[in-house]
Short mmCIF file of C-alpha atoms in Angstrom, two decimals:
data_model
loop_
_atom_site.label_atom_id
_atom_site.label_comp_id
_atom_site.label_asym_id
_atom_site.label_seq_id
_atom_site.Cartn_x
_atom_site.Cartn_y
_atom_site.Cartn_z
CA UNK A 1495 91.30 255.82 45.47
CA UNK A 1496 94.96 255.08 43.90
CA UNK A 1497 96.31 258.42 42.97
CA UNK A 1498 99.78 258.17 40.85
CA UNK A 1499 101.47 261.63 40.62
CA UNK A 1500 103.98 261.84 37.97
CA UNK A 1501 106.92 264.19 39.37
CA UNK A 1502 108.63 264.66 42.63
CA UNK A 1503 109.16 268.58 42.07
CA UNK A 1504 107.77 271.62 44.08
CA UNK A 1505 104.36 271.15 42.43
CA UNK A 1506 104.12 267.05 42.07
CA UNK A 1507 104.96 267.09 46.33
CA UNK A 1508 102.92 269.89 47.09
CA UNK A 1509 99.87 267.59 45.18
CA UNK A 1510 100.69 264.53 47.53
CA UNK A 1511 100.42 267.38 50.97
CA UNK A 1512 97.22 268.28 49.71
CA UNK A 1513 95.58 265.31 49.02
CA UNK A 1514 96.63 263.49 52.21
CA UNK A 1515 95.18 266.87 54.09
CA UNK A 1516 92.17 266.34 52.30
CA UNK A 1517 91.97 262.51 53.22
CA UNK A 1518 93.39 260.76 50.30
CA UNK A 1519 95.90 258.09 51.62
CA UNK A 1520 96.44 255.75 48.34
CA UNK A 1521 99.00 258.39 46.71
CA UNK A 1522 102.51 257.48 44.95
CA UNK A 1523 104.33 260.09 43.72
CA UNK A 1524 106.72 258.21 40.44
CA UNK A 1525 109.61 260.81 40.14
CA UNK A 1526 111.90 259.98 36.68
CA UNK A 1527 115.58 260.84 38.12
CA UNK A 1528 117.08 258.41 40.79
CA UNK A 1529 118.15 261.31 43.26
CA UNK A 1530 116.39 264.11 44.34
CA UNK A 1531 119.20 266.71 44.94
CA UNK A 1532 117.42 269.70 45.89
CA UNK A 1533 119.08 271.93 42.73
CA UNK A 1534 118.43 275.19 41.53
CA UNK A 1535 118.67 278.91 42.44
CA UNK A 1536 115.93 281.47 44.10
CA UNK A 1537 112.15 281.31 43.51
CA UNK A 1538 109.63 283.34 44.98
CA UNK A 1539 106.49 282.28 47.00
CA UNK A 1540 103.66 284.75 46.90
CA UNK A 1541 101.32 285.48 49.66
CA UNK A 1542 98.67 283.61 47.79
CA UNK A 1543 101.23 280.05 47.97
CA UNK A 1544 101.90 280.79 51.47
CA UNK A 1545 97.94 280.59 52.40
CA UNK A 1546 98.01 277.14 50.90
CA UNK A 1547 101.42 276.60 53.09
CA UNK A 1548 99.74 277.70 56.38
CA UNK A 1549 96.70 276.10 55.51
CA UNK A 1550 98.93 272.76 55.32
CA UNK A 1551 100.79 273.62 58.35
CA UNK A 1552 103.92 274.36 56.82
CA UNK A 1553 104.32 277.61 56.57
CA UNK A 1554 106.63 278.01 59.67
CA UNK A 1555 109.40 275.42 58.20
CA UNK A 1556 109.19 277.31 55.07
CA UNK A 1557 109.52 281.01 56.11
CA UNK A 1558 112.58 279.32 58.48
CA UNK A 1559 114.83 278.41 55.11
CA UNK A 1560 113.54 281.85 53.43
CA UNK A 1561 114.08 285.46 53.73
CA UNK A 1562 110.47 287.45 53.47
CA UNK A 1563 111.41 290.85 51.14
CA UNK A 1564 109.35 293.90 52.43
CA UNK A 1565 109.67 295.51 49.27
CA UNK A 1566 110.03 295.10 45.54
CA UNK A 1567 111.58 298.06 43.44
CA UNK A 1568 111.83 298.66 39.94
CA UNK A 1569 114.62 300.66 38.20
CA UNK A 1570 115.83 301.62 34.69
CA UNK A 1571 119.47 300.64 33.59
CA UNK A 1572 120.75 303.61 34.33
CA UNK A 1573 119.44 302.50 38.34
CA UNK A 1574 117.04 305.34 38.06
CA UNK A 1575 113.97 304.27 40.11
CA UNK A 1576 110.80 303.74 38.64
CA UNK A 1577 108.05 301.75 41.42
CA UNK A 1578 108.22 300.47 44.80
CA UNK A 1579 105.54 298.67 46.82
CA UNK A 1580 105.04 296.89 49.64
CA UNK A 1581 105.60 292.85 49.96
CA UNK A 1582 103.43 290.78 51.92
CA UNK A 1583 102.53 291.75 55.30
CA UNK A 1584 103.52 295.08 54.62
CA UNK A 1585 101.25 295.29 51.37
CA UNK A 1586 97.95 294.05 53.33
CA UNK A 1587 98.23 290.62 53.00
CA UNK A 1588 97.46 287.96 55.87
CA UNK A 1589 100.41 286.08 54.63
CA UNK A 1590 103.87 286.99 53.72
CA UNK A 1591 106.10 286.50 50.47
CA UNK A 1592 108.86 284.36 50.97
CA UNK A 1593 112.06 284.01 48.97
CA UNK A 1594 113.77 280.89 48.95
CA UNK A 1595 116.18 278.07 47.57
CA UNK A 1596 114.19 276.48 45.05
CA UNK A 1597 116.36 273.34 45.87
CA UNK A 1598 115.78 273.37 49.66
CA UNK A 1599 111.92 273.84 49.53
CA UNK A 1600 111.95 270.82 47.54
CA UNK A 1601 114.02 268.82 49.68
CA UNK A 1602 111.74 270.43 52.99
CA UNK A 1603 108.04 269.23 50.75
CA UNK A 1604 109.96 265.81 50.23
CA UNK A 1605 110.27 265.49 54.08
CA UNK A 1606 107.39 266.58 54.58
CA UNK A 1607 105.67 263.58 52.29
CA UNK A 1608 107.90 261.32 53.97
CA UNK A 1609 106.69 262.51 57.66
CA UNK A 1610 103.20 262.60 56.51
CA UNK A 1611 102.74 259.54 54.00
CA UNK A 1612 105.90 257.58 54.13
CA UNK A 1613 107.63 255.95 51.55
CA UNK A 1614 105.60 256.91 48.81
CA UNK A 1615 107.97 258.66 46.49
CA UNK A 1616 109.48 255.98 43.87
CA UNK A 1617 112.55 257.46 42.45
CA UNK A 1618 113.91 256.47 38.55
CA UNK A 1619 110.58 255.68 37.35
CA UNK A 1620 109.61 257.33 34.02
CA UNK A 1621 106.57 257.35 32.48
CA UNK A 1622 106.60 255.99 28.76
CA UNK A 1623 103.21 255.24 27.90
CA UNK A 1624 99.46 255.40 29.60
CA UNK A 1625 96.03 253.50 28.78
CA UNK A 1626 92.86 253.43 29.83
CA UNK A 1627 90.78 250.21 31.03
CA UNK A 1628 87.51 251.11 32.12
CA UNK A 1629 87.54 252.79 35.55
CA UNK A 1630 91.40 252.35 35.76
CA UNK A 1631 94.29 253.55 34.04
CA UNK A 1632 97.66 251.78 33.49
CA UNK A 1633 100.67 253.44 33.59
CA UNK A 1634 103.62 252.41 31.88
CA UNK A 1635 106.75 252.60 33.67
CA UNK A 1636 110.84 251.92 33.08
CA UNK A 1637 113.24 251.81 35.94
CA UNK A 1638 116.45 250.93 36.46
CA UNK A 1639 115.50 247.27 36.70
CA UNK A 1640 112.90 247.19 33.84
CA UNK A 1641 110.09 248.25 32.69
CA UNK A 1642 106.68 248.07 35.28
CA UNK A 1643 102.83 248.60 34.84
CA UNK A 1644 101.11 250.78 37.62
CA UNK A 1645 97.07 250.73 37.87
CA UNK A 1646 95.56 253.99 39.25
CA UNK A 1647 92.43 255.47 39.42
CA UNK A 1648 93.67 259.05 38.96
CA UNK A 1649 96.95 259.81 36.82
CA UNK A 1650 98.38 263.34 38.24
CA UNK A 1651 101.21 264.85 35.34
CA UNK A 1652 103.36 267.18 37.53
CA UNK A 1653 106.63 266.09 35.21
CA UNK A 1654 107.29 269.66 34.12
CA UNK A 1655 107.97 271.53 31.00
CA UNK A 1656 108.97 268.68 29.50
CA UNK A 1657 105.94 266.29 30.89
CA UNK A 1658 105.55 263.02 29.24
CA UNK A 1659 102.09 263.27 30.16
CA UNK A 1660 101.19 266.38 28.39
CA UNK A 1661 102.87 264.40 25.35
CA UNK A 1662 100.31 261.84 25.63
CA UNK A 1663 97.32 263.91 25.90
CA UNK A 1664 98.50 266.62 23.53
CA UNK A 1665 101.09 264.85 20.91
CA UNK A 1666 100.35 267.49 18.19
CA UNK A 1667 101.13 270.59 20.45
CA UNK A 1668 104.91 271.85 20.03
CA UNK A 1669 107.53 271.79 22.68
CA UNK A 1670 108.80 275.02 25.18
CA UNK A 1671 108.53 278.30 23.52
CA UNK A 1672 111.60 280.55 23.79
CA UNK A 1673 110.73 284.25 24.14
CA UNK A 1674 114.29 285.30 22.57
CA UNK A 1675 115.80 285.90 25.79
CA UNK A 1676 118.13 284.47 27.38
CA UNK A 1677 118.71 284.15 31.22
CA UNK A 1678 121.95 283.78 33.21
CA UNK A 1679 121.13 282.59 37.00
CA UNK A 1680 123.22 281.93 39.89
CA UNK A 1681 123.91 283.01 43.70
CA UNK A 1682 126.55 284.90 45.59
CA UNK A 1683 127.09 285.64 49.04
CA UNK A 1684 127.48 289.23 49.18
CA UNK A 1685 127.15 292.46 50.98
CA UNK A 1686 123.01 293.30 50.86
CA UNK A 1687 121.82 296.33 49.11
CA UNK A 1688 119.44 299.01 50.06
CA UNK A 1689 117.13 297.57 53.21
CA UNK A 1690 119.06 293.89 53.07
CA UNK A 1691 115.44 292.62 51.98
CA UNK A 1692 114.58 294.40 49.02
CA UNK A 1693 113.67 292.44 45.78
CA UNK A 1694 114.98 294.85 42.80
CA UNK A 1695 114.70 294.36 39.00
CA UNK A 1696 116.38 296.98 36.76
CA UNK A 1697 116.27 297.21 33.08
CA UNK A 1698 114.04 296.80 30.17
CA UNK A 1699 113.00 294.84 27.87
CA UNK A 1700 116.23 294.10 26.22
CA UNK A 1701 118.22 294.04 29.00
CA UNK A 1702 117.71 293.70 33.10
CA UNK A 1703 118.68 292.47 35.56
CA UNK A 1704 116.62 290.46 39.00
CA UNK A 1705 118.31 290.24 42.56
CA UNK A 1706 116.82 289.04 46.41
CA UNK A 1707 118.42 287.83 48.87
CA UNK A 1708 117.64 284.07 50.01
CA UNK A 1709 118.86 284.18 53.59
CA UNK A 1710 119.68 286.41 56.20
CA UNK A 1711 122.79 287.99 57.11
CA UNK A 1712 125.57 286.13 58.36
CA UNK A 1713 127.90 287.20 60.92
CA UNK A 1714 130.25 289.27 58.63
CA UNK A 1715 126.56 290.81 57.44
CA UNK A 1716 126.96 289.29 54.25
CA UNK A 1717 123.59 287.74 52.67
CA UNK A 1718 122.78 284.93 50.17
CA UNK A 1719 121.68 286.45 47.44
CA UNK A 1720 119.89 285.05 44.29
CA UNK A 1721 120.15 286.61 40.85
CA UNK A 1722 118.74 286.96 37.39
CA UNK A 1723 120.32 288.88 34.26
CA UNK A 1724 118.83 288.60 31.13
CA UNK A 1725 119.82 289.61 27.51
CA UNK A 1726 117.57 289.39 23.98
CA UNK A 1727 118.77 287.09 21.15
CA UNK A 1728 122.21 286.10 23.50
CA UNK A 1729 122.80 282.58 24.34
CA UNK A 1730 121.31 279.43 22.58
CA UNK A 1731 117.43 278.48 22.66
CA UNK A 1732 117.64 275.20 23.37
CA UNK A 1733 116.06 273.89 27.02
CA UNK A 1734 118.66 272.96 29.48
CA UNK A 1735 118.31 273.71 32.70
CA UNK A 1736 122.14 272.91 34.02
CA UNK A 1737 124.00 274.37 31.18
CA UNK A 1738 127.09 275.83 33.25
CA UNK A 1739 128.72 279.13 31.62
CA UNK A 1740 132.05 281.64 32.37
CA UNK A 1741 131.00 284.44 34.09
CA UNK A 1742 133.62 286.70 32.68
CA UNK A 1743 131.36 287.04 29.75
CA UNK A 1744 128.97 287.90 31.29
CA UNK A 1745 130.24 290.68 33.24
CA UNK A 1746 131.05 292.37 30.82
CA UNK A 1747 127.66 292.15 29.32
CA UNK A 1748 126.70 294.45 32.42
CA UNK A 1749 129.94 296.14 33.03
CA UNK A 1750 128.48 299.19 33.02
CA UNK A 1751 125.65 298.39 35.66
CA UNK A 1752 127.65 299.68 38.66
CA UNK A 1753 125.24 302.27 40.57
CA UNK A 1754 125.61 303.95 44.20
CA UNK A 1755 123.22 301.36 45.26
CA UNK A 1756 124.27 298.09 44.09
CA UNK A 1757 127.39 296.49 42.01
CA UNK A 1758 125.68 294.37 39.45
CA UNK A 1759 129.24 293.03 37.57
CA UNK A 1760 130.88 292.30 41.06
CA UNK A 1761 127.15 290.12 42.07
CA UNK A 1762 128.01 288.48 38.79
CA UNK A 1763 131.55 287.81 39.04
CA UNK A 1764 131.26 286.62 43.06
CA UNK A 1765 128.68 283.87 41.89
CA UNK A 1766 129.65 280.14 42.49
CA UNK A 1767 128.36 279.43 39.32
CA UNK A 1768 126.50 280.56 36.95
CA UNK A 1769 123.44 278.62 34.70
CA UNK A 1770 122.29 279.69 31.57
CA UNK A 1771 118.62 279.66 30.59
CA UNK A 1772 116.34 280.03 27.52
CA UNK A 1773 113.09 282.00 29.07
CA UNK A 1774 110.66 279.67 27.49
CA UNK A 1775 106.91 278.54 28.22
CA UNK A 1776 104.38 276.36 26.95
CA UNK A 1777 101.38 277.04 24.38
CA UNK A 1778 98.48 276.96 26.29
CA UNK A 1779 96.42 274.14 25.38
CA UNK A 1780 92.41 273.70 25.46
CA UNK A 1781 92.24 270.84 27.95
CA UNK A 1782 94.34 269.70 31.02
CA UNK A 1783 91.62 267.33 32.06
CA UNK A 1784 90.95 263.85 29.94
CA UNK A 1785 89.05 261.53 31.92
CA UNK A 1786 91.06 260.36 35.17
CA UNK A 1787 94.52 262.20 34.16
CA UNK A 1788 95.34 265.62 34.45
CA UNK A 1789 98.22 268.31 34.04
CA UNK A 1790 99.25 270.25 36.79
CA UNK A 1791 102.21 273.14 37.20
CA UNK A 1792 105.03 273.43 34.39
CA UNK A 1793 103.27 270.27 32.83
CA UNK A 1794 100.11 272.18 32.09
CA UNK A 1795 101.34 276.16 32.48
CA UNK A 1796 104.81 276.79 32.30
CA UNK A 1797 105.01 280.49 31.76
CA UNK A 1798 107.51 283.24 31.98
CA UNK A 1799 108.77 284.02 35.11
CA UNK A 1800 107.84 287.56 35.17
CA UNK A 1801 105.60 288.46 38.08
CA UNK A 1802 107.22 285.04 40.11
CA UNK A 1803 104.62 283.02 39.74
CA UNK A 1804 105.44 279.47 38.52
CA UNK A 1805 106.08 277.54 41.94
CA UNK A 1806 103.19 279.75 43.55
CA UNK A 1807 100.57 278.70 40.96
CA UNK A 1808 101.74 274.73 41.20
CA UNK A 1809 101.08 274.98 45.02
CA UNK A 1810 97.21 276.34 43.95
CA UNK A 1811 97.12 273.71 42.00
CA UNK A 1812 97.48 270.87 43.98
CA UNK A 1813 95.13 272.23 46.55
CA UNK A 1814 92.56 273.27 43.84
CA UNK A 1815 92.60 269.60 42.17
CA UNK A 1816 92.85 267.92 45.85
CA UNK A 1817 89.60 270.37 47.16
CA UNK A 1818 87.39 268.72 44.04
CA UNK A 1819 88.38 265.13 44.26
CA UNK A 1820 87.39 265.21 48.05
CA UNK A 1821 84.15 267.11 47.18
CA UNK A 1822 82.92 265.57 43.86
CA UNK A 1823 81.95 261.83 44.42
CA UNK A 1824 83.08 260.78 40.23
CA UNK A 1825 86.66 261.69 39.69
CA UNK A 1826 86.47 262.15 36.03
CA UNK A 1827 83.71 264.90 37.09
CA UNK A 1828 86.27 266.10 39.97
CA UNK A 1829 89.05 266.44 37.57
CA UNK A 1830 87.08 268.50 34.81
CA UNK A 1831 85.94 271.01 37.83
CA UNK A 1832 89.45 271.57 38.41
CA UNK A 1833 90.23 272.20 35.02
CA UNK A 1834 87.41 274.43 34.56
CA UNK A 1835 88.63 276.94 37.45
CA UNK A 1836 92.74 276.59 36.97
CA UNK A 1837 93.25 276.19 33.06
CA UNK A 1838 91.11 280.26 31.94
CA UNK A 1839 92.99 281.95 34.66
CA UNK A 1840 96.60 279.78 33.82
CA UNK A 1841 95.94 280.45 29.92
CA UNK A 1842 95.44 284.45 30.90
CA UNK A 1843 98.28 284.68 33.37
CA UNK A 1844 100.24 282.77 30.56
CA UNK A 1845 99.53 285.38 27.77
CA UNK A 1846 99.96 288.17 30.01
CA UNK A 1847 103.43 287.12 31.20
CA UNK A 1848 104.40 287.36 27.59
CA UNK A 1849 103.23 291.33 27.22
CA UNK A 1850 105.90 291.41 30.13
CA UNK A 1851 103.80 291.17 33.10
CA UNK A 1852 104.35 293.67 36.11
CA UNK A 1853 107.47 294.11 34.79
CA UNK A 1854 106.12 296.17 31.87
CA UNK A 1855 106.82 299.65 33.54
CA UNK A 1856 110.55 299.04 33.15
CA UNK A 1857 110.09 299.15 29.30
CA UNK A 1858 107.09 301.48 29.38
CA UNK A 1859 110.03 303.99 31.28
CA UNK A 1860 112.46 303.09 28.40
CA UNK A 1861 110.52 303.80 25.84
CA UNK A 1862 108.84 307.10 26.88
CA UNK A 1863 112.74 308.25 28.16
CA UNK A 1864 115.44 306.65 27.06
CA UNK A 1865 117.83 309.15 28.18
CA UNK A 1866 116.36 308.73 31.86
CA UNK A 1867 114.35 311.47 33.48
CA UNK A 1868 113.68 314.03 36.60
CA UNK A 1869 110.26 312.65 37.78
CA UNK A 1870 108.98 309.12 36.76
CA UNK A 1871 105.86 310.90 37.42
CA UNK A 1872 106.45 312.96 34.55
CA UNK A 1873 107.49 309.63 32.00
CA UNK A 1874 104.52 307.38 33.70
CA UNK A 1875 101.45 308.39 35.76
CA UNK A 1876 101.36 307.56 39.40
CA UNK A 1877 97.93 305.80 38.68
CA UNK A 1878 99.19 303.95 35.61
CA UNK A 1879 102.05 302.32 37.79
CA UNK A 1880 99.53 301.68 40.29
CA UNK A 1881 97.82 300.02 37.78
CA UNK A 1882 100.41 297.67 36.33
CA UNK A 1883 100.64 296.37 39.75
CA UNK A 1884 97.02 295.77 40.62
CA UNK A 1885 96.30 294.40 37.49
CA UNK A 1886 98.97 291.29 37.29
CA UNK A 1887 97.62 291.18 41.58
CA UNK A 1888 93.89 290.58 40.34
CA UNK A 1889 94.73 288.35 37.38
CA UNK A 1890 97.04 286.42 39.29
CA UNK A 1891 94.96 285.86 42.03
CA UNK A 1892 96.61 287.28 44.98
CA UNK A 1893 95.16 291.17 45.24
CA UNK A 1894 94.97 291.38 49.08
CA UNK A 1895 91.44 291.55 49.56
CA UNK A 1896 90.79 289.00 46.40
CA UNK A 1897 92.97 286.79 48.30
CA UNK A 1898 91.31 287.40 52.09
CA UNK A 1899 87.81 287.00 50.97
CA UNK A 1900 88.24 283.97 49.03
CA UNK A 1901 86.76 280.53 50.56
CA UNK A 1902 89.68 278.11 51.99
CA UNK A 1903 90.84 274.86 49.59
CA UNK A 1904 90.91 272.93 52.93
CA UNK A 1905 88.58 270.00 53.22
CA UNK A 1906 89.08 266.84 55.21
CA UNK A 1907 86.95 263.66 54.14
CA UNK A 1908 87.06 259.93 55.42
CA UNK A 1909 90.27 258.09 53.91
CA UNK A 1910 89.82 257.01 50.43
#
């Protein structure tokens, strides 16, 4: 079976793993730029990514470029706090969460593919058009030396928010959908706060403010550490993802975010540069699945980042889509299974993100006391913050037990 995956990002290579561990062999992965350079700041991978990572023997390389947080706190501006909880092993899980440079986990999947497969990723080849002929569809191609047709017997769309593939199958549906805020992003290496692992996020819904570290001390104890702030209706809507800004002005925006615990202007100011961001997703749409091509990660689900969840769902779906094409003999019939389990729980996680996710408790706590308080217990119930948490867990698909008792996505069949 010739399997073309469109996109060489975290969720296109994490595709080509899974289908070679599931004994697919015929794979190209067509990625449009004619470098992969390993950008971009801190992501989080969830305990429920990491079981697909250890089930593909790579969790050990991972966790090596990572740092695993034992803890994730929330707190209002005013750094008063409002939730903590355990992080992966700590929190019950049989895996850990790891936090990492979304650059160098790209770069480590694209060695991976080139250890496992070979040279199967084509670089500077963008898709332009796609048509079906019988049992095989032809992809339309231009590269740097002209344009090229591709037959496959699966088309995989893992081109990202801005998929040409999702074009083709949806060309009514609008583009990325910006939320109103906007995000500033960037790393420093500075001194860690609180346990030097903690993930924190402070604020509300106007205003917060992200920060994890991304690797472990180094010898003058200083750590890596990836950040997030985040104003409403500041900045400019439109998608790019390498807009470079001053970070004087954005100091100042959080000039006044200077707690016992942690310096948020200095974090800002001691970045190497910082990136500005619309916080955009897609609509959801009512198929991912038509015939032999599909949508998978930002291409079919790009959501909010609240709850950090993006990269960790693309992962799932790889090994979700690769588990039904080695267990359904028809791959049209393969591809609408996989669409059947993913695209419900994506389009829920999706809508859910937008009502703010997890993060919800920070404006829950600014709304019921603005001012700040004595006891959060006294602003929000213990068992509705308990709640908050257990609830994104279960929808998400990673609530410890959920995630323990749930059958493997491994499968190995003959070569196809």
């Amino acid at each position: 079976m010739r399997i073309a995956i469109l996109g060489g990002g975290i969720g296109g290579l994490a595709a080509a793993l899974s289908l070679h561990a599931a004994g697919f062999h015929d794979i190209t992965v067509y990625e449009r730029t004619p470098q992969i350079r390993g950008l971009g700041v801190g992501i989080n991978l969830l305990p429920h990514a990491l079981r697909e990572l250890t089930e593909l023997g790579l969790a050990d390389r991972i966790e090596r470029i990572g740092v695993a947080p034992r803890t994730l706190s929330y707190y209002t501006r005013r750094g008063q706090r409002i939730w903590t909880e355990p992080r992966g092993i700590g929190a019950g899980y049989d895996w850990p969460q790891v936090s990492v440079h979304r650059g160098r986990l790209q770069l480590e999947l694209l060695a991976a593919v080139r250890e496992r497969l070979g040279d199967v990723v084509r670089l500077d080849h963008q898709l332009v058009g796609l048509r079906s002929a019988g049992d095989v569809e032809k992809l339309q191609l231009v590269t740097a030396g002209g344009p090229v047709e591709v037959d496959a017997d699966v088309v995989i769309g893992a081109d990202g928010i801005h998929s040409t593939l999702r074009r083709i199958l949806h060309p009514g549906q609008p583009g990325p959908q910006w939320s109103g805020l906007t995000l500033w992003r960037g790393t420093a290496r500075v001194k860690p706060f609180l346990d030097r692992s903690t993930m924190i996020m402070a604020g509300d819904g106007e205003k917060r403010f992200v920060a994890y570290p991304i690797s472990p001390p180094d010898e003058s104890g200083r750590v890596v550490l990836n950040f997030i702030a985040e104003q409403r209706a500041a900045g400019q809507p439109g998608v790019d993802w390498n807009r470079s800004v001053p970070r004087e002005p954005i100091v100042e925006l959080f000039r006044d975010w200077t707690f016992d615990w942690i310096d948020v202007p200095g974090i800002i100011a001691a970045s190497d540069e910082l990136l500005e961001y619309p916080m955009v997703d897609l609509d959801p749409v009512d198929r991912w699945s038509f015939g032999r091509a599909t949508l998978l990660g930002d291409a079919a689900h790009a959501m909010y980042p609240n709850g950090s969840n993006g990269a960790s769902q693309a992962i799932i779906d790889g090994r979700v889509l690769a588990f039904h094409l080695a267990t359904e003999a028809d791959p049209v019939a393969a591809l609408a299974r996989y669409d059947e389990e993913r695209r419900p729980a994506m389009a829920a996680l999706l809508h859910g993100n937008r009502g703010g996710g997890p993060e919800r408790v920070m404006q829950l706590a600014y709304e019921r006391a603005p001012e700040g308080f004595d006891r959060i217990e006294d602003v929000i119930p213990h068992d509705e913050l308990v709640e908050a948490a257990t609830s994104f867990k279960r929808a998400a698909g990673f609530e410890p037990s959920q995630l323990s008792a749930r059958e493997s996505y491994s499968v190995r069949v003959g070569a196809r």
